[in-house]
Amino acid sequence: ISSDGKLIALVGEKVYLWNTQTQQLTLVDIGITPNSVVKATFSPDNRLLACCSAETEFGTSEIIFWNMVENKINTPLAKITTGSVPTHIVFSTDGMLVAFDDEEDVQIIDVQKDTPIARITDHTKYVNSINFTPDNKQLISTAYDNGIRIFDIPNKKERKLIGKANQIIDNTYIIDNTTLISVPEEGSLYTWNLVTGQSKKLPILADTESISALSQDKTFLAIATTNGAVKLLNLKTGQIRSLINGAHSVINLNFSFDNKFLITVSINGTV
């Protein structure tokens, strides 16, 4: 979904844009055939749409960049070939950089110049999250090796943080330039200070196969569990509220752009 909430990208054998205001569906001709598109990500300024193809017969994947303003394939950054299908494609908040995972590696590309900034190769297992800090000076990546990699973009230097044996680092959110939250599918939630490397357990647990969402203003963290319960954690005060105690598992939840609503979807179709 675009940052202004006006467009939703629908992917499959083709890419379509759904205009939420006019209710019109438009085909985006990115030229990927016969491979389907598995992911689409808008840049923060909604100028670019990054579309990721499914795996090709050669075991590779492609990220195609569509220019939303000119309604054509972007230049100079038009296409990137990866060794595997990326799980995460993220833009910096100013839209100048794009980063994506390639199994155990992370690549950072300059969007305007179509030049590589860095390739982070220090993870020993698959990468499970990538985030830019709000000031765009650091890229934070985590992986199933229980490690956090902090890449200083201006100085091109890397730091490493290692979690404890009982800490699961997954489903992460960047709160500010120094704070990361890890919300695993099951187990304890932790905040990490990216400067000191210290971690702190949050007063809430994630259930088996739980899902989470962060409010747009980064004040509230919502967690939905398999037993149908939805809890809301105020990250500033530490207060926890129980919102829903349903009988059906919640399979999706999101905050509205104005942070006034939390929308949940249960496995029985209840919204």
PDB file of C-alpha atoms in Angstrom:
ATOM      1  CA  ILE A   1       0.000   0.000   0.000  1.00  0.00           C
ATOM      2  CA  SER A   2       1.283   3.495  -0.833  1.00  0.00           C
ATOM      3  CA  SER A   3       2.270   5.786   2.037  1.00  0.00           C
ATOM      4  CA  ASP A   4      -0.712   8.071   1.389  1.00  0.00           C
ATOM      5  CA  GLY A   5      -3.128   5.134   1.359  1.00  0.00           C
ATOM      6  CA  LYS A   6      -4.392   5.951  -2.133  1.00  0.00           C
ATOM      7  CA  LEU A   7      -2.971   2.942  -4.013  1.00  0.00           C
ATOM      8  CA  ILE A   8      -2.746  -0.773  -3.305  1.00  0.00           C
ATOM      9  CA  ALA A   9      -0.431  -2.959  -5.405  1.00  0.00           C
ATOM     10  CA  LEU A  10      -1.869  -6.397  -6.226  1.00  0.00           C
ATOM     11  CA  VAL A  11       0.600  -9.047  -7.373  1.00  0.00           C
ATOM     12  CA  GLY A  12       0.300 -12.406  -9.097  1.00  0.00           C
ATOM     13  CA  GLU A  13       0.797 -13.293 -12.749  1.00  0.00           C
ATOM     14  CA  LYS A  14       0.516  -9.545 -13.379  1.00  0.00           C
ATOM     15  CA  VAL A  15       0.771  -6.368 -11.310  1.00  0.00           C
ATOM     16  CA  TYR A  16      -2.253  -4.144 -10.801  1.00  0.00           C
ATOM     17  CA  LEU A  17      -2.759  -0.878  -8.934  1.00  0.00           C
ATOM     18  CA  TRP A  18      -6.060  -0.414  -7.105  1.00  0.00           C
ATOM     19  CA  ASN A  19      -7.011   3.232  -6.567  1.00  0.00           C
ATOM     20  CA  THR A  20      -8.854   3.374  -3.245  1.00  0.00           C
ATOM     21  CA  GLN A  21     -10.478   6.710  -4.111  1.00  0.00           C
ATOM     22  CA  THR A  22     -11.691   6.086  -7.666  1.00  0.00           C
ATOM     23  CA  GLN A  23     -12.115   2.310  -7.216  1.00  0.00           C
ATOM     24  CA  GLN A  24     -10.270   1.767 -10.513  1.00  0.00           C
ATOM     25  CA  LEU A  25      -7.872  -1.082 -11.317  1.00  0.00           C
ATOM     26  CA  THR A  26      -4.877  -0.343 -13.575  1.00  0.00           C
ATOM     27  CA  LEU A  27      -2.435  -2.821 -15.126  1.00  0.00           C
ATOM     28  CA  VAL A  28       1.278  -2.136 -14.583  1.00  0.00           C
ATOM     29  CA  ASP A  29       3.228  -3.482 -17.552  1.00  0.00           C
ATOM     30  CA  ILE A  30       6.566  -4.348 -15.945  1.00  0.00           C
ATOM     31  CA  GLY A  31       7.281  -7.014 -18.558  1.00  0.00           C
ATOM     32  CA  ILE A  32       7.900 -10.046 -16.294  1.00  0.00           C
ATOM     33  CA  THR A  33       6.619 -13.128 -18.163  1.00  0.00           C
ATOM     34  CA  PRO A  34       5.919 -15.926 -17.611  1.00  0.00           C
ATOM     35  CA  ASN A  35       7.135 -15.605 -14.012  1.00  0.00           C
ATOM     36  CA  SER A  36       4.656 -14.224 -11.534  1.00  0.00           C
ATOM     37  CA  VAL A  37       5.323 -11.323  -9.192  1.00  0.00           C
ATOM     38  CA  VAL A  38       5.475 -12.242  -5.512  1.00  0.00           C
ATOM     39  CA  LYS A  39       6.096  -8.880  -3.852  1.00  0.00           C
ATOM     40  CA  ALA A  40       5.640  -5.157  -4.528  1.00  0.00           C
ATOM     41  CA  THR A  41       6.906  -2.289  -2.371  1.00  0.00           C
ATOM     42  CA  PHE A  42       6.285   1.450  -2.748  1.00  0.00           C
ATOM     43  CA  SER A  43       9.043   3.945  -2.021  1.00  0.00           C
ATOM     44  CA  PRO A  44       8.135   6.383   0.809  1.00  0.00           C
ATOM     45  CA  ASP A  45       7.491   9.202  -1.678  1.00  0.00           C
ATOM     46  CA  ASN A  46       5.408   6.814  -3.826  1.00  0.00           C
ATOM     47  CA  ARG A  47       7.587   7.637  -6.840  1.00  0.00           C
ATOM     48  CA  LEU A  48       8.800   4.058  -7.340  1.00  0.00           C
ATOM     49  CA  LEU A  49       7.231   0.624  -7.110  1.00  0.00           C
ATOM     50  CA  ALA A  50       9.687  -2.243  -6.643  1.00  0.00           C
ATOM     51  CA  CYS A  51       8.263  -5.509  -8.034  1.00  0.00           C
ATOM     52  CA  CYS A  52       9.953  -8.816  -7.248  1.00  0.00           C
ATOM     53  CA  SER A  53       9.521 -11.818  -9.554  1.00  0.00           C
ATOM     54  CA  ALA A  54       9.222 -15.447  -8.558  1.00  0.00           C
ATOM     55  CA  GLU A  55      12.229 -17.705  -8.985  1.00  0.00           C
ATOM     56  CA  THR A  56      13.291 -18.236 -12.590  1.00  0.00           C
ATOM     57  CA  GLU A  57      14.411 -21.514 -14.182  1.00  0.00           C
ATOM     58  CA  PHE A  58      17.980 -20.457 -13.400  1.00  0.00           C
ATOM     59  CA  GLY A  59      17.223 -20.111  -9.682  1.00  0.00           C
ATOM     60  CA  THR A  60      17.434 -16.309  -9.735  1.00  0.00           C
ATOM     61  CA  SER A  61      14.916 -13.524  -9.230  1.00  0.00           C
ATOM     62  CA  GLU A  62      14.436  -9.995 -10.563  1.00  0.00           C
ATOM     63  CA  ILE A  63      13.439  -6.743  -8.897  1.00  0.00           C
ATOM     64  CA  ILE A  64      11.860  -4.399 -11.447  1.00  0.00           C
ATOM     65  CA  PHE A  65      11.532  -0.692 -10.573  1.00  0.00           C
ATOM     66  CA  TRP A  66       8.444   1.027 -11.985  1.00  0.00           C
ATOM     67  CA  ASN A  67       8.402   4.837 -12.123  1.00  0.00           C
ATOM     68  CA  MET A  68       4.961   5.862 -10.865  1.00  0.00           C
ATOM     69  CA  VAL A  69       5.338   9.463 -12.077  1.00  0.00           C
ATOM     70  CA  GLU A  70       6.382   8.682 -15.646  1.00  0.00           C
ATOM     71  CA  ASN A  71       4.348   5.431 -15.804  1.00  0.00           C
ATOM     72  CA  LYS A  72       7.194   3.352 -17.203  1.00  0.00           C
ATOM     73  CA  ILE A  73      10.198   1.249 -16.201  1.00  0.00           C
ATOM     74  CA  ASN A  74      12.491   3.474 -14.145  1.00  0.00           C
ATOM     75  CA  THR A  75      15.914   4.712 -15.287  1.00  0.00           C
ATOM     76  CA  PRO A  76      18.735   4.460 -14.501  1.00  0.00           C
ATOM     77  CA  LEU A  77      17.772   1.907 -11.837  1.00  0.00           C
ATOM     78  CA  ALA A  78      15.517  -0.400 -13.853  1.00  0.00           C
ATOM     79  CA  LYS A  79      16.268  -3.976 -12.777  1.00  0.00           C
ATOM     80  CA  ILE A  80      18.327  -5.933 -10.245  1.00  0.00           C
ATOM     81  CA  THR A  81      18.997  -9.659 -10.564  1.00  0.00           C
ATOM     82  CA  THR A  82      19.301 -11.538  -7.270  1.00  0.00           C
ATOM     83  CA  GLY A  83      20.513 -15.026  -6.455  1.00  0.00           C
ATOM     84  CA  SER A  84      17.241 -15.883  -4.698  1.00  0.00           C
ATOM     85  CA  VAL A  85      13.790 -14.408  -4.167  1.00  0.00           C
ATOM     86  CA  PRO A  86      14.128 -11.563  -1.615  1.00  0.00           C
ATOM     87  CA  THR A  87      11.920 -11.767   1.449  1.00  0.00           C
ATOM     88  CA  HIS A  88      12.394  -8.084   2.248  1.00  0.00           C
ATOM     89  CA  ILE A  89      12.678  -5.026  -0.021  1.00  0.00           C
ATOM     90  CA  VAL A  90      12.915  -1.739   1.887  1.00  0.00           C
ATOM     91  CA  PHE A  91      13.544   1.866   0.903  1.00  0.00           C
ATOM     92  CA  SER A  92      15.234   4.464   3.060  1.00  0.00           C
ATOM     93  CA  THR A  93      12.831   7.088   4.396  1.00  0.00           C
ATOM     94  CA  ASP A  94      14.088   9.637   1.839  1.00  0.00           C
ATOM     95  CA  GLY A  95      13.745   7.121  -1.013  1.00  0.00           C
ATOM     96  CA  MET A  96      17.416   7.499  -1.980  1.00  0.00           C
ATOM     97  CA  LEU A  97      18.456   3.934  -1.076  1.00  0.00           C
ATOM     98  CA  VAL A  98      16.931   0.485  -1.427  1.00  0.00           C
ATOM     99  CA  ALA A  99      18.007  -2.644   0.442  1.00  0.00           C
ATOM    100  CA  PHE A 100      17.046  -6.288   0.014  1.00  0.00           C
ATOM    101  CA  ASP A 101      18.104  -9.695   1.284  1.00  0.00           C
ATOM    102  CA  ASP A 102      19.707 -12.418  -0.820  1.00  0.00           C
ATOM    103  CA  GLU A 103      19.605 -15.485   1.450  1.00  0.00           C
ATOM    104  CA  GLU A 104      22.334 -14.741   4.041  1.00  0.00           C
ATOM    105  CA  ASP A 105      23.435 -11.436   2.482  1.00  0.00           C
ATOM    106  CA  VAL A 106      22.003  -7.923   2.357  1.00  0.00           C
ATOM    107  CA  GLN A 107      22.576  -5.488  -0.502  1.00  0.00           C
ATOM    108  CA  ILE A 108      22.185  -1.700  -0.467  1.00  0.00           C
ATOM    109  CA  ILE A 109      21.746   0.165  -3.781  1.00  0.00           C
ATOM    110  CA  ASP A 110      21.771   3.880  -4.580  1.00  0.00           C
ATOM    111  CA  VAL A 111      18.417   4.430  -6.303  1.00  0.00           C
ATOM    112  CA  GLN A 112      19.340   7.551  -8.276  1.00  0.00           C
ATOM    113  CA  LYS A 113      22.761   6.413  -9.464  1.00  0.00           C
ATOM    114  CA  ASP A 114      22.026   2.673  -9.791  1.00  0.00           C
ATOM    115  CA  THR A 115      25.266   1.904  -7.978  1.00  0.00           C
ATOM    116  CA  PRO A 116      25.934  -0.553  -5.125  1.00  0.00           C
ATOM    117  CA  ILE A 117      26.595   0.990  -1.713  1.00  0.00           C
ATOM    118  CA  ALA A 118      27.404  -2.183   0.217  1.00  0.00           C
ATOM    119  CA  ARG A 119      26.890  -5.917   0.462  1.00  0.00           C
ATOM    120  CA  ILE A 120      26.645  -7.242   4.017  1.00  0.00           C
ATOM    121  CA  THR A 121      27.885 -10.840   4.114  1.00  0.00           C
ATOM    122  CA  ASP A 122      28.433 -11.395   7.838  1.00  0.00           C
ATOM    123  CA  HIS A 123      25.201 -13.269   8.621  1.00  0.00           C
ATOM    124  CA  THR A 124      25.588 -17.065   8.833  1.00  0.00           C
ATOM    125  CA  LYS A 125      21.882 -17.890   8.397  1.00  0.00           C
ATOM    126  CA  TYR A 126      19.004 -16.457   6.377  1.00  0.00           C
ATOM    127  CA  VAL A 127      18.140 -12.805   6.966  1.00  0.00           C
ATOM    128  CA  ASN A 128      14.716 -12.298   8.572  1.00  0.00           C
ATOM    129  CA  SER A 129      14.407  -8.497   8.750  1.00  0.00           C
ATOM    130  CA  ILE A 130      15.903  -5.306   7.279  1.00  0.00           C
ATOM    131  CA  ASN A 131      15.284  -1.757   8.507  1.00  0.00           C
ATOM    132  CA  PHE A 132      16.732   1.688   7.875  1.00  0.00           C
ATOM    133  CA  THR A 133      16.922   4.002  10.868  1.00  0.00           C
ATOM    134  CA  PRO A 134      14.801   7.174  10.481  1.00  0.00           C
ATOM    135  CA  ASP A 135      17.887   9.314   9.789  1.00  0.00           C
ATOM    136  CA  ASN A 136      18.938   6.868   7.006  1.00  0.00           C
ATOM    137  CA  LYS A 137      22.443   6.647   8.438  1.00  0.00           C
ATOM    138  CA  GLN A 138      22.207   3.002   9.489  1.00  0.00           C
ATOM    139  CA  LEU A 139      20.830  -0.227   8.055  1.00  0.00           C
ATOM    140  CA  ILE A 140      19.831  -2.789  10.665  1.00  0.00           C
ATOM    141  CA  SER A 141      19.574  -6.435   9.589  1.00  0.00           C
ATOM    142  CA  THR A 142      18.757  -9.493  11.686  1.00  0.00           C
ATOM    143  CA  ALA A 143      18.955 -13.179  10.852  1.00  0.00           C
ATOM    144  CA  TYR A 144      18.230 -16.622  12.231  1.00  0.00           C
ATOM    145  CA  ASP A 145      21.831 -16.755  13.486  1.00  0.00           C
ATOM    146  CA  ASN A 146      20.536 -14.724  16.466  1.00  0.00           C
ATOM    147  CA  GLY A 147      22.608 -11.746  15.404  1.00  0.00           C
ATOM    148  CA  ILE A 148      22.007  -8.073  14.645  1.00  0.00           C
ATOM    149  CA  ARG A 149      24.178  -6.312  12.084  1.00  0.00           C
ATOM    150  CA  ILE A 150      24.387  -2.500  12.209  1.00  0.00           C
ATOM    151  CA  PHE A 151      25.805  -0.987   9.028  1.00  0.00           C
ATOM    152  CA  ASP A 152      26.969   2.639   9.212  1.00  0.00           C
ATOM    153  CA  ILE A 153      26.105   3.890   5.707  1.00  0.00           C
ATOM    154  CA  PRO A 154      28.152   7.156   5.575  1.00  0.00           C
ATOM    155  CA  ASN A 155      31.299   5.488   6.974  1.00  0.00           C
ATOM    156  CA  LYS A 156      30.632   2.026   5.490  1.00  0.00           C
ATOM    157  CA  LYS A 157      31.451   0.313   8.754  1.00  0.00           C
ATOM    158  CA  GLU A 158      29.664  -2.630  10.361  1.00  0.00           C
ATOM    159  CA  ARG A 159      28.978  -3.559  13.978  1.00  0.00           C
ATOM    160  CA  LYS A 160      27.649  -6.827  15.336  1.00  0.00           C
ATOM    161  CA  LEU A 161      25.303  -7.551  18.238  1.00  0.00           C
ATOM    162  CA  ILE A 162      24.645 -11.123  19.386  1.00  0.00           C
ATOM    163  CA  GLY A 163      21.552 -12.157  21.301  1.00  0.00           C
ATOM    164  CA  LYS A 164      21.542 -14.534  24.215  1.00  0.00           C
ATOM    165  CA  ALA A 165      20.781 -18.210  23.678  1.00  0.00           C
ATOM    166  CA  ASN A 166      17.157 -17.809  24.811  1.00  0.00           C
ATOM    167  CA  GLN A 167      16.515 -14.664  22.753  1.00  0.00           C
ATOM    168  CA  ILE A 168      14.763 -15.049  19.415  1.00  0.00           C
ATOM    169  CA  ILE A 169      15.433 -12.061  17.133  1.00  0.00           C
ATOM    170  CA  ASP A 170      12.732 -11.837  14.472  1.00  0.00           C
ATOM    171  CA  ASN A 171       9.932  -9.554  13.211  1.00  0.00           C
ATOM    172  CA  THR A 172      11.765  -6.374  14.145  1.00  0.00           C
ATOM    173  CA  TYR A 173      10.685  -2.737  14.218  1.00  0.00           C
ATOM    174  CA  ILE A 174      12.849   0.383  14.362  1.00  0.00           C
ATOM    175  CA  ILE A 175      11.381   2.857  16.859  1.00  0.00           C
ATOM    176  CA  ASP A 176      14.017   5.587  16.524  1.00  0.00           C
ATOM    177  CA  ASN A 177      17.682   5.918  15.541  1.00  0.00           C
ATOM    178  CA  THR A 178      18.826   3.900  18.556  1.00  0.00           C
ATOM    179  CA  THR A 179      16.005   1.483  19.426  1.00  0.00           C
ATOM    180  CA  LEU A 180      14.950  -1.821  17.859  1.00  0.00           C
ATOM    181  CA  ILE A 181      12.106  -4.097  18.978  1.00  0.00           C
ATOM    182  CA  SER A 182      12.106  -7.833  18.300  1.00  0.00           C
ATOM    183  CA  VAL A 183       8.676  -9.508  18.159  1.00  0.00           C
ATOM    184  CA  PRO A 184       9.168 -13.250  17.499  1.00  0.00           C
ATOM    185  CA  GLU A 185       6.275 -15.528  16.635  1.00  0.00           C
ATOM    186  CA  GLU A 186       6.687 -17.154  20.024  1.00  0.00           C
ATOM    187  CA  GLY A 187       8.500 -16.142  23.202  1.00  0.00           C
ATOM    188  CA  SER A 188       9.654 -12.946  24.899  1.00  0.00           C
ATOM    189  CA  LEU A 189       9.741  -9.522  23.283  1.00  0.00           C
ATOM    190  CA  TYR A 190      12.886  -7.420  23.622  1.00  0.00           C
ATOM    191  CA  THR A 191      13.984  -3.872  22.943  1.00  0.00           C
ATOM    192  CA  TRP A 192      17.582  -3.359  21.853  1.00  0.00           C
ATOM    193  CA  ASN A 193      19.688  -0.244  22.339  1.00  0.00           C
ATOM    194  CA  LEU A 194      21.681  -0.084  19.113  1.00  0.00           C
ATOM    195  CA  VAL A 195      24.338   2.138  20.696  1.00  0.00           C
ATOM    196  CA  THR A 196      25.099   0.203  23.891  1.00  0.00           C
ATOM    197  CA  GLY A 197      24.035  -3.239  22.623  1.00  0.00           C
ATOM    198  CA  GLN A 198      21.915  -3.788  25.732  1.00  0.00           C
ATOM    199  CA  SER A 199      18.558  -5.565  25.498  1.00  0.00           C
ATOM    200  CA  LYS A 200      15.513  -5.310  27.749  1.00  0.00           C
ATOM    201  CA  LYS A 201      12.588  -7.723  28.002  1.00  0.00           C
ATOM    202  CA  LEU A 202       9.145  -6.205  27.408  1.00  0.00           C
ATOM    203  CA  PRO A 203       6.274  -7.078  29.784  1.00  0.00           C
ATOM    204  CA  ILE A 204       4.356  -9.104  27.209  1.00  0.00           C
ATOM    205  CA  LEU A 205       4.684 -12.528  25.600  1.00  0.00           C
ATOM    206  CA  ALA A 206       4.030 -13.625  22.023  1.00  0.00           C
ATOM    207  CA  ASP A 207       2.015 -16.816  21.595  1.00  0.00           C
ATOM    208  CA  THR A 208       2.668 -19.545  19.031  1.00  0.00           C
ATOM    209  CA  GLU A 209       2.432 -18.120  15.502  1.00  0.00           C
ATOM    210  CA  SER A 210       1.432 -14.689  16.794  1.00  0.00           C
ATOM    211  CA  ILE A 211       1.505 -11.644  14.526  1.00  0.00           C
ATOM    212  CA  SER A 212       2.169  -7.988  15.279  1.00  0.00           C
ATOM    213  CA  ALA A 213       1.802  -4.447  13.948  1.00  0.00           C
ATOM    214  CA  LEU A 214       3.307  -1.084  14.867  1.00  0.00           C
ATOM    215  CA  SER A 215       1.285   2.130  14.783  1.00  0.00           C
ATOM    216  CA  GLN A 216       2.348   4.798  12.289  1.00  0.00           C
ATOM    217  CA  ASP A 217       3.508   7.113  15.078  1.00  0.00           C
ATOM    218  CA  LYS A 218       5.439   4.207  16.680  1.00  0.00           C
ATOM    219  CA  THR A 219       3.616   4.597  19.981  1.00  0.00           C
ATOM    220  CA  PHE A 220       1.617   1.361  20.048  1.00  0.00           C
ATOM    221  CA  LEU A 221       2.533  -2.258  19.335  1.00  0.00           C
ATOM    222  CA  ALA A 222      -0.372  -4.638  18.733  1.00  0.00           C
ATOM    223  CA  ILE A 223       0.033  -8.400  19.115  1.00  0.00           C
ATOM    224  CA  ALA A 224      -2.552 -10.977  18.070  1.00  0.00           C
ATOM    225  CA  THR A 225      -2.253 -14.573  19.260  1.00  0.00           C
ATOM    226  CA  THR A 226      -3.546 -17.903  18.024  1.00  0.00           C
ATOM    227  CA  ASN A 227      -6.202 -18.037  20.745  1.00  0.00           C
ATOM    228  CA  GLY A 228      -7.909 -14.953  19.297  1.00  0.00           C
ATOM    229  CA  ALA A 229      -6.597 -12.453  21.840  1.00  0.00           C
ATOM    230  CA  VAL A 230      -5.333  -9.038  20.770  1.00  0.00           C
ATOM    231  CA  LYS A 231      -3.190  -6.963  23.130  1.00  0.00           C
ATOM    232  CA  LEU A 232      -1.974  -3.388  22.790  1.00  0.00           C
ATOM    233  CA  LEU A 233       1.327  -2.274  24.314  1.00  0.00           C
ATOM    234  CA  ASN A 234       2.015   1.437  24.793  1.00  0.00           C
ATOM    235  CA  LEU A 235       5.745   1.693  24.080  1.00  0.00           C
ATOM    236  CA  LYS A 236       6.030   5.011  25.927  1.00  0.00           C
ATOM    237  CA  THR A 237       4.234   4.091  29.157  1.00  0.00           C
ATOM    238  CA  GLY A 238       4.558   0.296  29.154  1.00  0.00           C
ATOM    239  CA  GLN A 239       0.806  -0.069  29.699  1.00  0.00           C
ATOM    240  CA  ILE A 240      -0.835  -3.208  28.233  1.00  0.00           C
ATOM    241  CA  ARG A 241      -4.479  -3.326  27.187  1.00  0.00           C
ATOM    242  CA  SER A 242      -6.449  -6.416  26.209  1.00  0.00           C
ATOM    243  CA  LEU A 243      -8.595  -5.399  23.223  1.00  0.00           C
ATOM    244  CA  ILE A 244     -10.141  -8.626  21.975  1.00  0.00           C
ATOM    245  CA  ASN A 245     -10.587 -12.081  23.488  1.00  0.00           C
ATOM    246  CA  GLY A 246     -12.067 -13.892  20.510  1.00  0.00           C
ATOM    247  CA  ALA A 247     -12.585 -17.546  19.774  1.00  0.00           C
ATOM    248  CA  HIS A 248     -10.831 -17.514  16.394  1.00  0.00           C
ATOM    249  CA  SER A 249      -7.190 -16.943  15.450  1.00  0.00           C
ATOM    250  CA  VAL A 250      -6.319 -13.502  14.088  1.00  0.00           C
ATOM    251  CA  ILE A 251      -4.481 -13.857  10.759  1.00  0.00           C
ATOM    252  CA  ASN A 252      -3.878 -10.161   9.979  1.00  0.00           C
ATOM    253  CA  LEU A 253      -3.887  -6.820  11.755  1.00  0.00           C
ATOM    254  CA  ASN A 254      -2.928  -3.270  10.814  1.00  0.00           C
ATOM    255  CA  PHE A 255      -3.223   0.253  12.129  1.00  0.00           C
ATOM    256  CA  SER A 256      -4.920   2.939  10.050  1.00  0.00           C
ATOM    257  CA  PHE A 257      -2.701   5.758   8.767  1.00  0.00           C
ATOM    258  CA  ASP A 258      -4.111   8.213  11.336  1.00  0.00           C
ATOM    259  CA  ASN A 259      -3.574   5.678  14.171  1.00  0.00           C
ATOM    260  CA  LYS A 260      -7.241   5.938  15.149  1.00  0.00           C
ATOM    261  CA  PHE A 261      -8.163   2.371  14.193  1.00  0.00           C
ATOM    262  CA  LEU A 262      -6.701  -1.105  14.565  1.00  0.00           C
ATOM    263  CA  ILE A 263      -8.131  -3.503  11.983  1.00  0.00           C
ATOM    264  CA  THR A 264      -8.028  -7.246  12.622  1.00  0.00           C
ATOM    265  CA  VAL A 265      -9.015 -10.154  10.369  1.00  0.00           C
ATOM    266  CA  SER A 266      -9.841 -13.523  11.932  1.00  0.00           C
ATOM    267  CA  ILE A 267      -9.547 -16.922  10.312  1.00  0.00           C
ATOM    268  CA  ASN A 268     -13.349 -17.192  10.158  1.00  0.00           C
ATOM    269  CA  GLY A 269     -13.548 -14.028   8.019  1.00  0.00           C
ATOM    270  CA  THR A 270     -14.512 -11.636  10.808  1.00  0.00           C
ATOM    271  CA  VAL A 271     -13.145  -8.103  10.452  1.00  0.00           C
TER     272      VAL A 271
END
